[in-house]
Every structure is written in structure tokens, then in C-alpha cells.
Short mmCIF file of C-alpha atoms (C1' of nucleotides) in Angstrom, two decimals:
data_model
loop_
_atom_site.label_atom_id
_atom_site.label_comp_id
_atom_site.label_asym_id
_atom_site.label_seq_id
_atom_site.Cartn_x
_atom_site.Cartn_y
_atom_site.Cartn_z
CA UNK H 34 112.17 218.62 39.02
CA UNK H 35 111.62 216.48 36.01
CA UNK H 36 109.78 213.37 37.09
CA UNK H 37 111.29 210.51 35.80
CA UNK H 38 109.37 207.57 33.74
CA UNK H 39 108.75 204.93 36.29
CA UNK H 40 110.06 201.18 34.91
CA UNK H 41 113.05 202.10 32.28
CA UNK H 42 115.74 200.40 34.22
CA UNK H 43 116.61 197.14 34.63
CA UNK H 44 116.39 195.63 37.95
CA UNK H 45 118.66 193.79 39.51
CA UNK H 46 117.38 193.20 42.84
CA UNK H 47 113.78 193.34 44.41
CA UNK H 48 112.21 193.65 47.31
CA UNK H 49 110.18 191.65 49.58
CA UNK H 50 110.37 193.59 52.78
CA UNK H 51 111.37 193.34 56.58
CA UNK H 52 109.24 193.70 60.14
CA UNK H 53 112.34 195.24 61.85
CA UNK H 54 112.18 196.91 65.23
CA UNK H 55 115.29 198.52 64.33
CA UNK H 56 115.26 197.44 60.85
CA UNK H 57 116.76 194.98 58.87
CA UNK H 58 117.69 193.69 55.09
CA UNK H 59 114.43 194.27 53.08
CA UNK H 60 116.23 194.27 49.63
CA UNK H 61 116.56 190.66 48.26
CA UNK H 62 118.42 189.48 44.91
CA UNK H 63 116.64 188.77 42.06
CA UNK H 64 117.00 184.83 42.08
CA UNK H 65 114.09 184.85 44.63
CA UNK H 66 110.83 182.64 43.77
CA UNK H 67 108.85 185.50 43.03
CA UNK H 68 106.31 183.26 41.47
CA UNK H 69 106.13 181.94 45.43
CA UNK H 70 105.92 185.80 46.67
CA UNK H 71 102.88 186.33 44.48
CA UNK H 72 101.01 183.23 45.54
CA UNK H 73 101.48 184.10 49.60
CA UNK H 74 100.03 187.44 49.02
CA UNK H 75 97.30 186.40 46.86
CA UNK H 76 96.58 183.98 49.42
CA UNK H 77 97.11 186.71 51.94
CA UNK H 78 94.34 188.80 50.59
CA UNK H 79 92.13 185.68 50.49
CA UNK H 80 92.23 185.40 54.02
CA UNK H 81 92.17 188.79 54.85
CA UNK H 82 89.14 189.32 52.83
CA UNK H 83 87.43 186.20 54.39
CA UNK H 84 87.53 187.03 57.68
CA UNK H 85 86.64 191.05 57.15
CA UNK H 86 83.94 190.15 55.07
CA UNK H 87 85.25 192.20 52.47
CA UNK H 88 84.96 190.84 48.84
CA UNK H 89 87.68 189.94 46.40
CA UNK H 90 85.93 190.61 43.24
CA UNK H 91 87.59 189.35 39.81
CA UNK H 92 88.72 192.85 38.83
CA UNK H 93 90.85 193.87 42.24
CA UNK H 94 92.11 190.22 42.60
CA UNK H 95 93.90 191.12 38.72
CA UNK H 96 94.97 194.82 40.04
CA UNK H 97 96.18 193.32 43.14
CA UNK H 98 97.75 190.56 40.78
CA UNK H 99 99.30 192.88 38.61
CA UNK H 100 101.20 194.87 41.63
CA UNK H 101 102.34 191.44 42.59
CA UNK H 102 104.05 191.43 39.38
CA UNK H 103 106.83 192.81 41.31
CA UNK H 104 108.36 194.54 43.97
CA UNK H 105 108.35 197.80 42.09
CA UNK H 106 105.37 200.35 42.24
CA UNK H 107 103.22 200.93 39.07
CA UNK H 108 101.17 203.74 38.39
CA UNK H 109 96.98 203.74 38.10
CA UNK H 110 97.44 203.80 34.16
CA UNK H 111 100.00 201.43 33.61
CA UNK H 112 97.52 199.10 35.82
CA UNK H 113 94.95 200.49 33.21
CA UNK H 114 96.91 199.11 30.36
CA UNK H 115 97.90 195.80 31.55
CA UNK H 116 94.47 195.07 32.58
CA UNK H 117 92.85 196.38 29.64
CA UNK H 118 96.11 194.36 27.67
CA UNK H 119 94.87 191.01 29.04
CA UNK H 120 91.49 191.00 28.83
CA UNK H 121 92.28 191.95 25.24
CA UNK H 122 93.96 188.53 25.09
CA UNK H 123 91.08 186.81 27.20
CA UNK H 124 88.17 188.30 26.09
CA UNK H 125 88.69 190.01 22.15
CA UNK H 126 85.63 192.10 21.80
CA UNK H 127 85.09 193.60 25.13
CA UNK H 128 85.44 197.09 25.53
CA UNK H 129 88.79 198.10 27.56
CA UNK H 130 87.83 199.22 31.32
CA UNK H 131 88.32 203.09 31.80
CA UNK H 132 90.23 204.85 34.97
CA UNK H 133 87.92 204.53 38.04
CA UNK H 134 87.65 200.95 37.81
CA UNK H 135 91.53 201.12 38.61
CA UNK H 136 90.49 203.59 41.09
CA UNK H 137 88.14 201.95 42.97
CA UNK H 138 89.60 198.60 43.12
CA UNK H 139 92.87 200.35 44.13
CA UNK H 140 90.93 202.02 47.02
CA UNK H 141 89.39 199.13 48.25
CA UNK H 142 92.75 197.01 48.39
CA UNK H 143 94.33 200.13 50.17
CA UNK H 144 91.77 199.90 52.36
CA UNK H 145 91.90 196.95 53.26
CA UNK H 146 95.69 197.11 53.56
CA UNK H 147 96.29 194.95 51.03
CA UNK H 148 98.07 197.73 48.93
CA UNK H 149 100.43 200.87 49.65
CA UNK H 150 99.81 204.02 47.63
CA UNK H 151 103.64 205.95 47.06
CA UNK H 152 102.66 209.17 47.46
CA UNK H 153 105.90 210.85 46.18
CA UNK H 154 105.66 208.75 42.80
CA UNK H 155 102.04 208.39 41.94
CA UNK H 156 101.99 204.88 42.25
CA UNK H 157 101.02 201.64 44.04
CA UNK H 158 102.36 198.91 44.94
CA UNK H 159 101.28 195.48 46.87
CA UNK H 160 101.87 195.41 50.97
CA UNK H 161 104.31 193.61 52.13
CA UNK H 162 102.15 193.32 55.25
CA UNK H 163 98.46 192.63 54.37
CA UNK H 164 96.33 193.99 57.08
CA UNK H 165 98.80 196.20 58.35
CA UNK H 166 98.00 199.80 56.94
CA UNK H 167 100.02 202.03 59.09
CA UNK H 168 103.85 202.66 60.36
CA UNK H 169 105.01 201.68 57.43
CA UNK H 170 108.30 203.57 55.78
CA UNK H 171 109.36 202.75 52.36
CA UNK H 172 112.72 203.33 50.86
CA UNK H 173 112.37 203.97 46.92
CA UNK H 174 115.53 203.12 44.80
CA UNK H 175 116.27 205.99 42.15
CA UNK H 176 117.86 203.85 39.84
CA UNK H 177 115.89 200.48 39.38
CA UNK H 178 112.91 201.46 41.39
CA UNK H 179 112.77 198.68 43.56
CA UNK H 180 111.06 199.21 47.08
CA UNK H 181 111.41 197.83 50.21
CA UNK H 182 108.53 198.10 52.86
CA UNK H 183 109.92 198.64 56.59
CA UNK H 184 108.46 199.17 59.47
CA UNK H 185 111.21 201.10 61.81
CA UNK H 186 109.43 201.30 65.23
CA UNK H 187 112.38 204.03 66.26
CA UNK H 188 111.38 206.11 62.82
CA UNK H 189 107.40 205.63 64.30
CA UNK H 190 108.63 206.54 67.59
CA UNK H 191 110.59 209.96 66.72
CA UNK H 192 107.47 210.98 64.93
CA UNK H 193 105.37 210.54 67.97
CA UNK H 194 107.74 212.23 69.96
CA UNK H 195 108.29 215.54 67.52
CA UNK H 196 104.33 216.13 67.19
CA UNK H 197 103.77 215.47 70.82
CA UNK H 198 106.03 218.52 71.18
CA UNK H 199 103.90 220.15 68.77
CA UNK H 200 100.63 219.02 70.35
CA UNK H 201 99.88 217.52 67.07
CA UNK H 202 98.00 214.35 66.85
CA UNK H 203 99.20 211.87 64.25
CA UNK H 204 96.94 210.51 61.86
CA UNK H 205 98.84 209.09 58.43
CA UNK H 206 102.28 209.33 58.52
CA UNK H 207 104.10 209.11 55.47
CA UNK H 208 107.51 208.74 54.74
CA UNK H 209 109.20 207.95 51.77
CA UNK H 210 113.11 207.70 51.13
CA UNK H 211 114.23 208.02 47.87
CA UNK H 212 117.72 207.67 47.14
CA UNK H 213 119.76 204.26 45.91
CA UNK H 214 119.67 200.78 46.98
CA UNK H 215 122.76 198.46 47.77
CA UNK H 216 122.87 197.27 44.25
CA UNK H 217 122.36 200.46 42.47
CA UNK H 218 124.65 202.24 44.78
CA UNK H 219 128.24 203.21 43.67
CA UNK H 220 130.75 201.13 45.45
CA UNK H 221 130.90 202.90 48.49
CA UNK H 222 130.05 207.04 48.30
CA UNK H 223 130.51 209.09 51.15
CA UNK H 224 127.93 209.77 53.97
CA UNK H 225 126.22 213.02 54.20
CA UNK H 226 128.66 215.54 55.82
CA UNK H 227 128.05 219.24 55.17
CA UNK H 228 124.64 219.65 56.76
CA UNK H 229 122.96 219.80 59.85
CA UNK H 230 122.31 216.46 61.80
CA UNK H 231 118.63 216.85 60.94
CA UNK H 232 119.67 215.87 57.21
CA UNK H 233 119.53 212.04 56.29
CA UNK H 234 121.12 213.19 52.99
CA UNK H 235 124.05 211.54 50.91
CA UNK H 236 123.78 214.80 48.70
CA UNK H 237 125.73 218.07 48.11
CA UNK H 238 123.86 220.71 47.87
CA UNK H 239 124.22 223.36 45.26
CA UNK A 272 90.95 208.03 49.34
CA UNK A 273 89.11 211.46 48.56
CA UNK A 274 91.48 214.08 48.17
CA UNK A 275 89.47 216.95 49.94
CA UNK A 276 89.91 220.55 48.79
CA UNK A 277 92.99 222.10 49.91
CA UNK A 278 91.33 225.64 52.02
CA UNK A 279 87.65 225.24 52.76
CA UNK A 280 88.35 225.90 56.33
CA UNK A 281 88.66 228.98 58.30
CA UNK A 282 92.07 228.44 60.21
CA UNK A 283 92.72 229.53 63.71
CA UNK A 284 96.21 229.23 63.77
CA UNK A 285 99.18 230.09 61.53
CA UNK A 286 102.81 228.11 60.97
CA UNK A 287 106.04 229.50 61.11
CA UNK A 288 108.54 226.76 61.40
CA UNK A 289 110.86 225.83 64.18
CA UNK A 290 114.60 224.95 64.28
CA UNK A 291 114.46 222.00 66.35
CA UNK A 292 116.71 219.45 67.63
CA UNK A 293 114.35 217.37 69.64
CA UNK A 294 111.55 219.51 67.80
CA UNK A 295 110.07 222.68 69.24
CA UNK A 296 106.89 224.74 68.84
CA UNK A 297 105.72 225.64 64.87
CA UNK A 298 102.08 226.11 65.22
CA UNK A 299 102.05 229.76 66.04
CA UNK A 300 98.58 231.40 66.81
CA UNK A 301 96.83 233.68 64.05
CA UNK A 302 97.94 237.40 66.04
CA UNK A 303 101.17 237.40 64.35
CA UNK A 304 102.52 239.72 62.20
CA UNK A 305 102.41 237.88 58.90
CA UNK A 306 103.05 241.38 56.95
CA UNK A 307 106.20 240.77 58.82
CA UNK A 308 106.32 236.55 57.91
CA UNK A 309 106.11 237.64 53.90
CA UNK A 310 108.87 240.54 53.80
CA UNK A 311 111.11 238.52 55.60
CA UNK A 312 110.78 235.74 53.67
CA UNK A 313 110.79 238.00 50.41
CA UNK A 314 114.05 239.67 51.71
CA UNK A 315 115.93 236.16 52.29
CA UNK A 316 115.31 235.24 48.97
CA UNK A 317 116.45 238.16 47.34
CA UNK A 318 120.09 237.46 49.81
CA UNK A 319 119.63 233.93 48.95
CA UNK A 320 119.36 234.62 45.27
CA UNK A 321 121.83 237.34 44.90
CA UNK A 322 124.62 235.25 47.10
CA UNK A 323 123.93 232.12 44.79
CA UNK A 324 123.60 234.51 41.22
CA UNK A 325 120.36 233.27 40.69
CA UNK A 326 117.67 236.06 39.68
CA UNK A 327 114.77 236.31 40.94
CA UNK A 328 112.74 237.24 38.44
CA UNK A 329 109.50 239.25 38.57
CA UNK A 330 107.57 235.75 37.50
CA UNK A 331 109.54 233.64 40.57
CA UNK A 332 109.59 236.59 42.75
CA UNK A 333 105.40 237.32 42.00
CA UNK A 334 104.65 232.90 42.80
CA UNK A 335 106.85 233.44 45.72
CA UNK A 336 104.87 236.07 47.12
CA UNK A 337 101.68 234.04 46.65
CA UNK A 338 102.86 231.10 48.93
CA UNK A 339 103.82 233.50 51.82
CA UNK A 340 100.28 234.16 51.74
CA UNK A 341 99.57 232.36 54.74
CA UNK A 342 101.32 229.51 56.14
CA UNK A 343 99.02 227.41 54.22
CA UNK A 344 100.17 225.11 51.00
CA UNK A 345 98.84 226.24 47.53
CA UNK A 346 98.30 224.29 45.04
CA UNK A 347 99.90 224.92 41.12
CA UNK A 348 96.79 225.63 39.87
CA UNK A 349 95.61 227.95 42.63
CA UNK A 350 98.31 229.99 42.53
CA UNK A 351 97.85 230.12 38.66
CA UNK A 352 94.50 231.43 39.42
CA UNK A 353 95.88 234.29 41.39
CA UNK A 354 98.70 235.05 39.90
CA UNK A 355 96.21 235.09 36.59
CA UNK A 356 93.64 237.66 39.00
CA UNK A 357 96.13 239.75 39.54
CA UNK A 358 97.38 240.07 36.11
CA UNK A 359 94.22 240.67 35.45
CA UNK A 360 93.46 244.06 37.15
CA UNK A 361 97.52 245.30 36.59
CA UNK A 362 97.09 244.61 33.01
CA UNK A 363 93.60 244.33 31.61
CA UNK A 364 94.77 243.15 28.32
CA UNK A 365 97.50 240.73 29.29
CA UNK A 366 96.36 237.30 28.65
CA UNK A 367 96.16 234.96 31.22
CA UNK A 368 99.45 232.64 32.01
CA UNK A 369 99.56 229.00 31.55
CA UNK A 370 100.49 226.18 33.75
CA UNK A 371 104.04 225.94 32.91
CA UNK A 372 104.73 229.40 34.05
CA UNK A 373 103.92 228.42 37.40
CA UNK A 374 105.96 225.02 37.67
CA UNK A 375 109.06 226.72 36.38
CA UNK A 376 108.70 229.36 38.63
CA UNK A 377 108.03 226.51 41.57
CA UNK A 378 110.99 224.42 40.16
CA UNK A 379 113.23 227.54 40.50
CA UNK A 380 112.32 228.39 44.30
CA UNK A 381 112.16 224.34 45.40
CA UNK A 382 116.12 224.05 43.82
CA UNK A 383 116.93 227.43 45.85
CA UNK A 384 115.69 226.41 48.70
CA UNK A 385 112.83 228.95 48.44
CA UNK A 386 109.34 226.60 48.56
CA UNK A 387 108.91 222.81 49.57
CA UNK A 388 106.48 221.01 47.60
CA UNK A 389 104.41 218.67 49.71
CA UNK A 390 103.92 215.69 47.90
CA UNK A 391 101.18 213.84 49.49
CA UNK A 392 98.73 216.99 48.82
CA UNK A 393 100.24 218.12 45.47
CA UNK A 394 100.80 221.17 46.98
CA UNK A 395 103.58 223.80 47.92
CA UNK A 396 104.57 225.59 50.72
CA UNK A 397 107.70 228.76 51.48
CA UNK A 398 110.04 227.49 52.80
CA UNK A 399 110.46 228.52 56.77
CA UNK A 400 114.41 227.88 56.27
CA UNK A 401 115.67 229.56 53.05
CA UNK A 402 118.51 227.68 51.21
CA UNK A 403 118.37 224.26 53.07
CA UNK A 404 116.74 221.81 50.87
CA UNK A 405 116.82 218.68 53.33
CA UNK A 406 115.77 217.57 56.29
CA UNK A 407 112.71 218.93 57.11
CA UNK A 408 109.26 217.14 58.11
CA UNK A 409 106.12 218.53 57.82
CA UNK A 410 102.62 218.30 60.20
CA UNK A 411 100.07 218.83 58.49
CA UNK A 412 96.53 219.55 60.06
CA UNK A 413 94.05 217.92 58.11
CA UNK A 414 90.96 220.75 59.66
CA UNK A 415 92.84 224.01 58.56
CA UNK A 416 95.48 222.88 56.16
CA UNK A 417 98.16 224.80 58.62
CA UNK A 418 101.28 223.15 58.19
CA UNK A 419 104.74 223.02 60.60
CA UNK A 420 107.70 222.78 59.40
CA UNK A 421 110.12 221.29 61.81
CA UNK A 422 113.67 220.24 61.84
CA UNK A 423 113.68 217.10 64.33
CA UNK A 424 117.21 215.61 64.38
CA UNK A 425 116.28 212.41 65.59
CA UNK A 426 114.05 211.55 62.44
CA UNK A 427 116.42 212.30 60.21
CA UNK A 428 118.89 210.24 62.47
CA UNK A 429 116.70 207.43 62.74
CA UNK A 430 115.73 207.64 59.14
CA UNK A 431 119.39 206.83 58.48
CA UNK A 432 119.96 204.19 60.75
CA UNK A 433 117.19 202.20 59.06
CA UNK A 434 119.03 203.15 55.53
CA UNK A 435 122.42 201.93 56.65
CA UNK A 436 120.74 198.26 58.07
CA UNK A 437 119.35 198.36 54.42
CA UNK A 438 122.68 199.63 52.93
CA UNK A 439 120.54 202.22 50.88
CA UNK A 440 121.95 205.61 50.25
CA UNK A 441 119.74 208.04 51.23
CA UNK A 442 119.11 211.17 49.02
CA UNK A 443 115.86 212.77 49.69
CA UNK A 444 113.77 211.87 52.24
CA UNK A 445 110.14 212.78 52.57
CA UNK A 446 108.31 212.82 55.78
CA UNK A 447 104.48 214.51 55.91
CA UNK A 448 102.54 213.71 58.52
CA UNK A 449 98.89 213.85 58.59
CA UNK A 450 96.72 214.60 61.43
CA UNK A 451 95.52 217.67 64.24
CA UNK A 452 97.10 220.78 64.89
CA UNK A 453 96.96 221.76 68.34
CA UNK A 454 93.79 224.32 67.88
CA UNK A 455 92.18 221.80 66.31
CA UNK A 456 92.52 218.57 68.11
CA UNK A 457 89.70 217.93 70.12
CA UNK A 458 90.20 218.38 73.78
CA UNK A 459 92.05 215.48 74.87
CA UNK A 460 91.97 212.63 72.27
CA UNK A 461 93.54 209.25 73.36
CA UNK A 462 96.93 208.07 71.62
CA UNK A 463 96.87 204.99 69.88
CA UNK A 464 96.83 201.88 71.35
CA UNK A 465 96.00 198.63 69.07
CA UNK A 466 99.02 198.92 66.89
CA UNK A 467 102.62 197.64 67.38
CA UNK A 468 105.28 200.32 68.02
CA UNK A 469 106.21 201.34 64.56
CA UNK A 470 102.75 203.38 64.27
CA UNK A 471 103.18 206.94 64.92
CA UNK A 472 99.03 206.52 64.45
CA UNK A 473 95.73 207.95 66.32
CA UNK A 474 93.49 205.65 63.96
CA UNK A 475 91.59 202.12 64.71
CA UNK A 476 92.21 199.49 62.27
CA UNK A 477 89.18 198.76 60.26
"C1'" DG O 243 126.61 235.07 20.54
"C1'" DA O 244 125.60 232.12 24.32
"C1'" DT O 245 122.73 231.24 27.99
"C1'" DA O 246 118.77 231.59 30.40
"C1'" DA O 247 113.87 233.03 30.85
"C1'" DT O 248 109.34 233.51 28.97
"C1'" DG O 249 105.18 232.66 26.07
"C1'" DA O 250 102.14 229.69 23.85
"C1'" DT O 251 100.15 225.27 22.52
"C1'" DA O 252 99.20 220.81 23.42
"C1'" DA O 253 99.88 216.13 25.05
"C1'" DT O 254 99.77 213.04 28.75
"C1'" DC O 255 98.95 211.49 33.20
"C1'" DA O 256 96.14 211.45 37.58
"C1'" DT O 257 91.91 211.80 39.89
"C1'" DT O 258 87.17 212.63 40.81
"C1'" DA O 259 82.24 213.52 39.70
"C1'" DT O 260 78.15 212.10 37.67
"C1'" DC O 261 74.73 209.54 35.39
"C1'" DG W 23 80.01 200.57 34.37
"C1'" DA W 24 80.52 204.32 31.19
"C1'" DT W 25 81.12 209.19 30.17
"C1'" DA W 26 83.28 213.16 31.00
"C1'" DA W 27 85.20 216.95 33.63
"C1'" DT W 28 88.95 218.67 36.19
"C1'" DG W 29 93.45 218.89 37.97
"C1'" DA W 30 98.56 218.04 37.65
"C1'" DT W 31 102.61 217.74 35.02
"C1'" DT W 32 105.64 217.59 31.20
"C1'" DA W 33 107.12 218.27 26.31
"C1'" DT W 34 108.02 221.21 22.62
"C1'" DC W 35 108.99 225.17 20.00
"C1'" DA W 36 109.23 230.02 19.13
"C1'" DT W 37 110.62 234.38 21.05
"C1'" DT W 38 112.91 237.49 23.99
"C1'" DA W 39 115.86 239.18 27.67
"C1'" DT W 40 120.34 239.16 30.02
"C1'" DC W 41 125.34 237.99 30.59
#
DNA sequence: GATAATGATAATCATTATC
DNA sequence: GATAATGATTATCATTATC
């Protein structure tokens, strides 16, 4: 169960993300104005912050800057380093900002569902739906670690229906798909076959 | 996002795990014979291991025991801890194992099918269906840390139905979902209401 | 002898507490 | 905001058991 190091590959597609009832493409090419996609949700948070009241200090307007970087997440330290990179740039003798103030700014822009935290990889990225914090699924790409941020109402649904059998009341759900996007995926592999219906699986197992 | 301790809480029911195709009962209530939970679950894995020729060793066999505790997930260094009391009074003059002895031990029992690890509380779990990696979901009761695991069909189903609209090949999905057990879910609380239908959710929005 | 398992040390990453 | 403690995970290397 080696965890793999999170940005070594290459990316050739990224991911804005879909509001799909029953889902739809949330994995766009590369050649997208990203500059564009960075803007809206900056813009996004603005808002979003204006109207809750909520403030959009200097420091979580740069974290939530630096998810926007792109559609991949990044983990608290990396954040740490570009932050503490730039203001190395911008301001040469201040002292580089230590963990918690990636902490706390993360929390607040989670909070205000301006951010996603990937619970299976230690890392955050940007919403695709600021405001929005729950029923959201996210499929994570093995290969080039791109993301895409869905909202399946049928996956929401199931989930309702399996803890309602359990009496269970749902508070967070999370679920997270890793496994390979379009680009990253081999021509065409086969479809899980050998286990039970239960299994959303394209792998063998041992 | 405070990550609160993983067993302050007295805990009034116990999970075994349910085979479900729509999903069935897995909160089971505390009179069961657990004695009878951890042999069984001991005695799979020795099957499990000697059909597969993997051996379980004293080490893997020792962590195993430890997560068929209760039905409750440990975390790495907790079950350091014990596994270090215990070592303790067998061998007074033994020192005291170190982290790694625990993850391999974990790594070896999550690739057997032995133990889940539940990402979202950095935590592990035995596994209620020895030898199938995939396709289980696990409730989570955020009052006494009791945890389901269920096989619900549908979820996985609709898990890959979203995939293929994405053309992403799915390899291992996660789905945790945090909220009330039955014995702990106040009377009759009501179901959510503001949010569209993708959120499986008993929150309000902030 | 080859392969796999263990022991020991330490580095790094992740998160939270406290002042 | 700064300092520091704790927890989680992985890397590395030496040693030992098992096939």
C-alpha cells in the first residue's frame, strides 16, 4: 500500500467538473482557458463570501489561488511551500508561514464550500461548486491525478436508501473513485467481471 | 475539521457486516457473542491464508487479533500501543515494536482481504467478508465509532454508471459514510430537505 | 541460495494544541 | 502568528527465518 507522490505525471487532461443528475463528461482536455477557470472561482468565492459575511483574507484568497492552479488536488505542505515560495519572491525577509496557517485557511474555505478535502489522498483541492458542500463524488485519476467533481443524484440516492435500511442517518458522505481517466486509460480494458455485482471494479483480484 | 478521538464513547451496539443486495441489517446489538465474532474471523484467515500460501505470521496473526477486538476501527498507532502492552507483560524484556511493524502487518491483511482501512478516519477495521477486497461501503456512527460494513449492489452499480458517462475506469472505490447508528440517532430526526437530490445529507447548509 | 519477514533507526508528512 | 507536540506513513538497511 505504498502511497504514491502526488504530481509526478504529466497531465494531459483536467478537470472542471459536471452537475449531472445522472452524470455527465466532467473530464475536459487540456486546451481549456484555465486562466478563465481560475478567475470564475475566485470571483465565485468573492461573492460567496460577500453575501455570508464571511471574510476573504489575503492569505486564504492565495491558498484558494493556489488550488486553482489546477484541477488536480495538492496536499497542506505543498500549499505550505508554494505560499511560503512566493512570498519569498514578494516579500525577501519575511519569515516563511508555518502549517496551521495552511490549516486554518484550508478550514475556513472548506467551510465555506469553497474547497473539497480528498480524504483518500491527503489533499485539497478547489470546488467545482462554491457553496455547495455536500453530495459531491469525485473520481481521482491514478495516473495523472486529475479530478473531476460530480454530483450523481442516483449515487446520493442509493446511499440514502442502504442506511435507511440500516436506520442510519447520513451525515458526510464520502466517496472517492480512484482508478483511470479516459485519457490515461488503456485503449479499451475490460469491465469488471469476476466479482459480485456489488463491485464497481475494473481489477483482478489476486 | 477537528478530527475527534477515535473511542471516547461507551458503545451500545456492535457491527457485524451484512451481505446485502439492496442492503440489510449490520448494526447488531452489544449481546452477541463476540468471543464467537474473533475466532471466526481468526479461523477464516488462517483458510484464507493457507488456500492463498500466504503465512500468517505470529506478527499479522497478533494485529489481526487486535482489530477483532470489537467492531470498532483502530487506529496504527493504537494498536501499536497494545500490541506493545502486551509484549510487555509476555516478555518483560522485549523492547517495544515500532511503527512499521504494524503497517506491514496492516498492508499484509488489507492485500488478503483480512482488514479494510478506513480512510477518512485513518483507521482500520477486520474485514466482515474475508478475501473480497472490493465493494464494500462503510456507516460509520460518529457517537460510538461502530461501523457497518455493507455490500449494497446498487452503489456499486450506480457508482459505475457515473464512471462509464465519464469513461473512467474504475479501480477502487471508496465509500464511508458519516453519520448515526441506529442506537444512537435521536428518536426521530428529520431527513434532509434544503439540498438538491444528490445529497445523501441530514445537515443544514451554513 | 533465494525469497520473504522482521528489527531498528530515522526522515518526512499531516494535523492539532498551546501560548 | 509562532512554537512545538503528536500522530501517520514511508524509506532504508541490517538481520534472520523459511522455502
Amino acid at each position: 500500500m505504498p502511497m504514491r507522490a502526488l504530481f509526478p505525471v504529466p497531465h494531459p487532461f483536467r478537470s472542471p467538473s459536471a452537475d449531472t443528475g445522472g452524470a455527465s463528461p466532467a473530464f475536459l482536455p487540456v486546451g481549456h482557458d484555465h486562466a478563465q477557470c481560475r478567475r470564475d472561482a475566485l470571483d465565485k468565492a468573492e461573492e460567496q463570501c460577500r453575501q455570508h459575511g464571511a471574510r476573504l483574507t489575503d492569505i486564504r484568497r492565495k491558498v484558494l489561488d493556489i488550488l486553482w492552479d489546477d484541477h488536480r488536488p495538492i496536499s497542506a505542505y505543498d500549499i505550505l511551500h508554494r505560499l511560503n515560495a512566493q512570498s519569498a519572491i514578494d516579500s525577501p525577509h519575511s519569515k516563511p508561514a508555518a502549517p496551521p496557517v495552511v490549516y486554518r485557511a484550508l478550514d475556513f474555505l472548506i467551510t465555506h464550500g469553497l474547497a473539497h478535502k480528498l480524504t483518500s489522498l491527503n489533499a485539497f483541492i478547489g470546488s467545482a461548486h462554491p457553496g455547495r458542500q455536500h453530495g459531491a463524488q469525485f473520481f481521482i485519476c491514478r495516473s495523472c491525478h486529475t479530478v473531476a467533481e460530480v454530483r450523481s443524484a442516483r449515487i446520493g440516492q442509493e446511499i440514502s436508501a442502504a442506511a435507511a435500511v440500516l436506520g442510519f442517518e447520513v451525515q458526510a458522505p464520502v466517496v472517492e473513485v480512484e482508478g483511470l481517466c479516459p485519457a490515461c486509460r488503456p485503449a479499451h480494458s475490460a469491465p469488471c467481471a469476476g466479482h459480485d455485482s456489488a463491485c464497481a471494479c475494473g481489477q483482478s483480484e489476486p
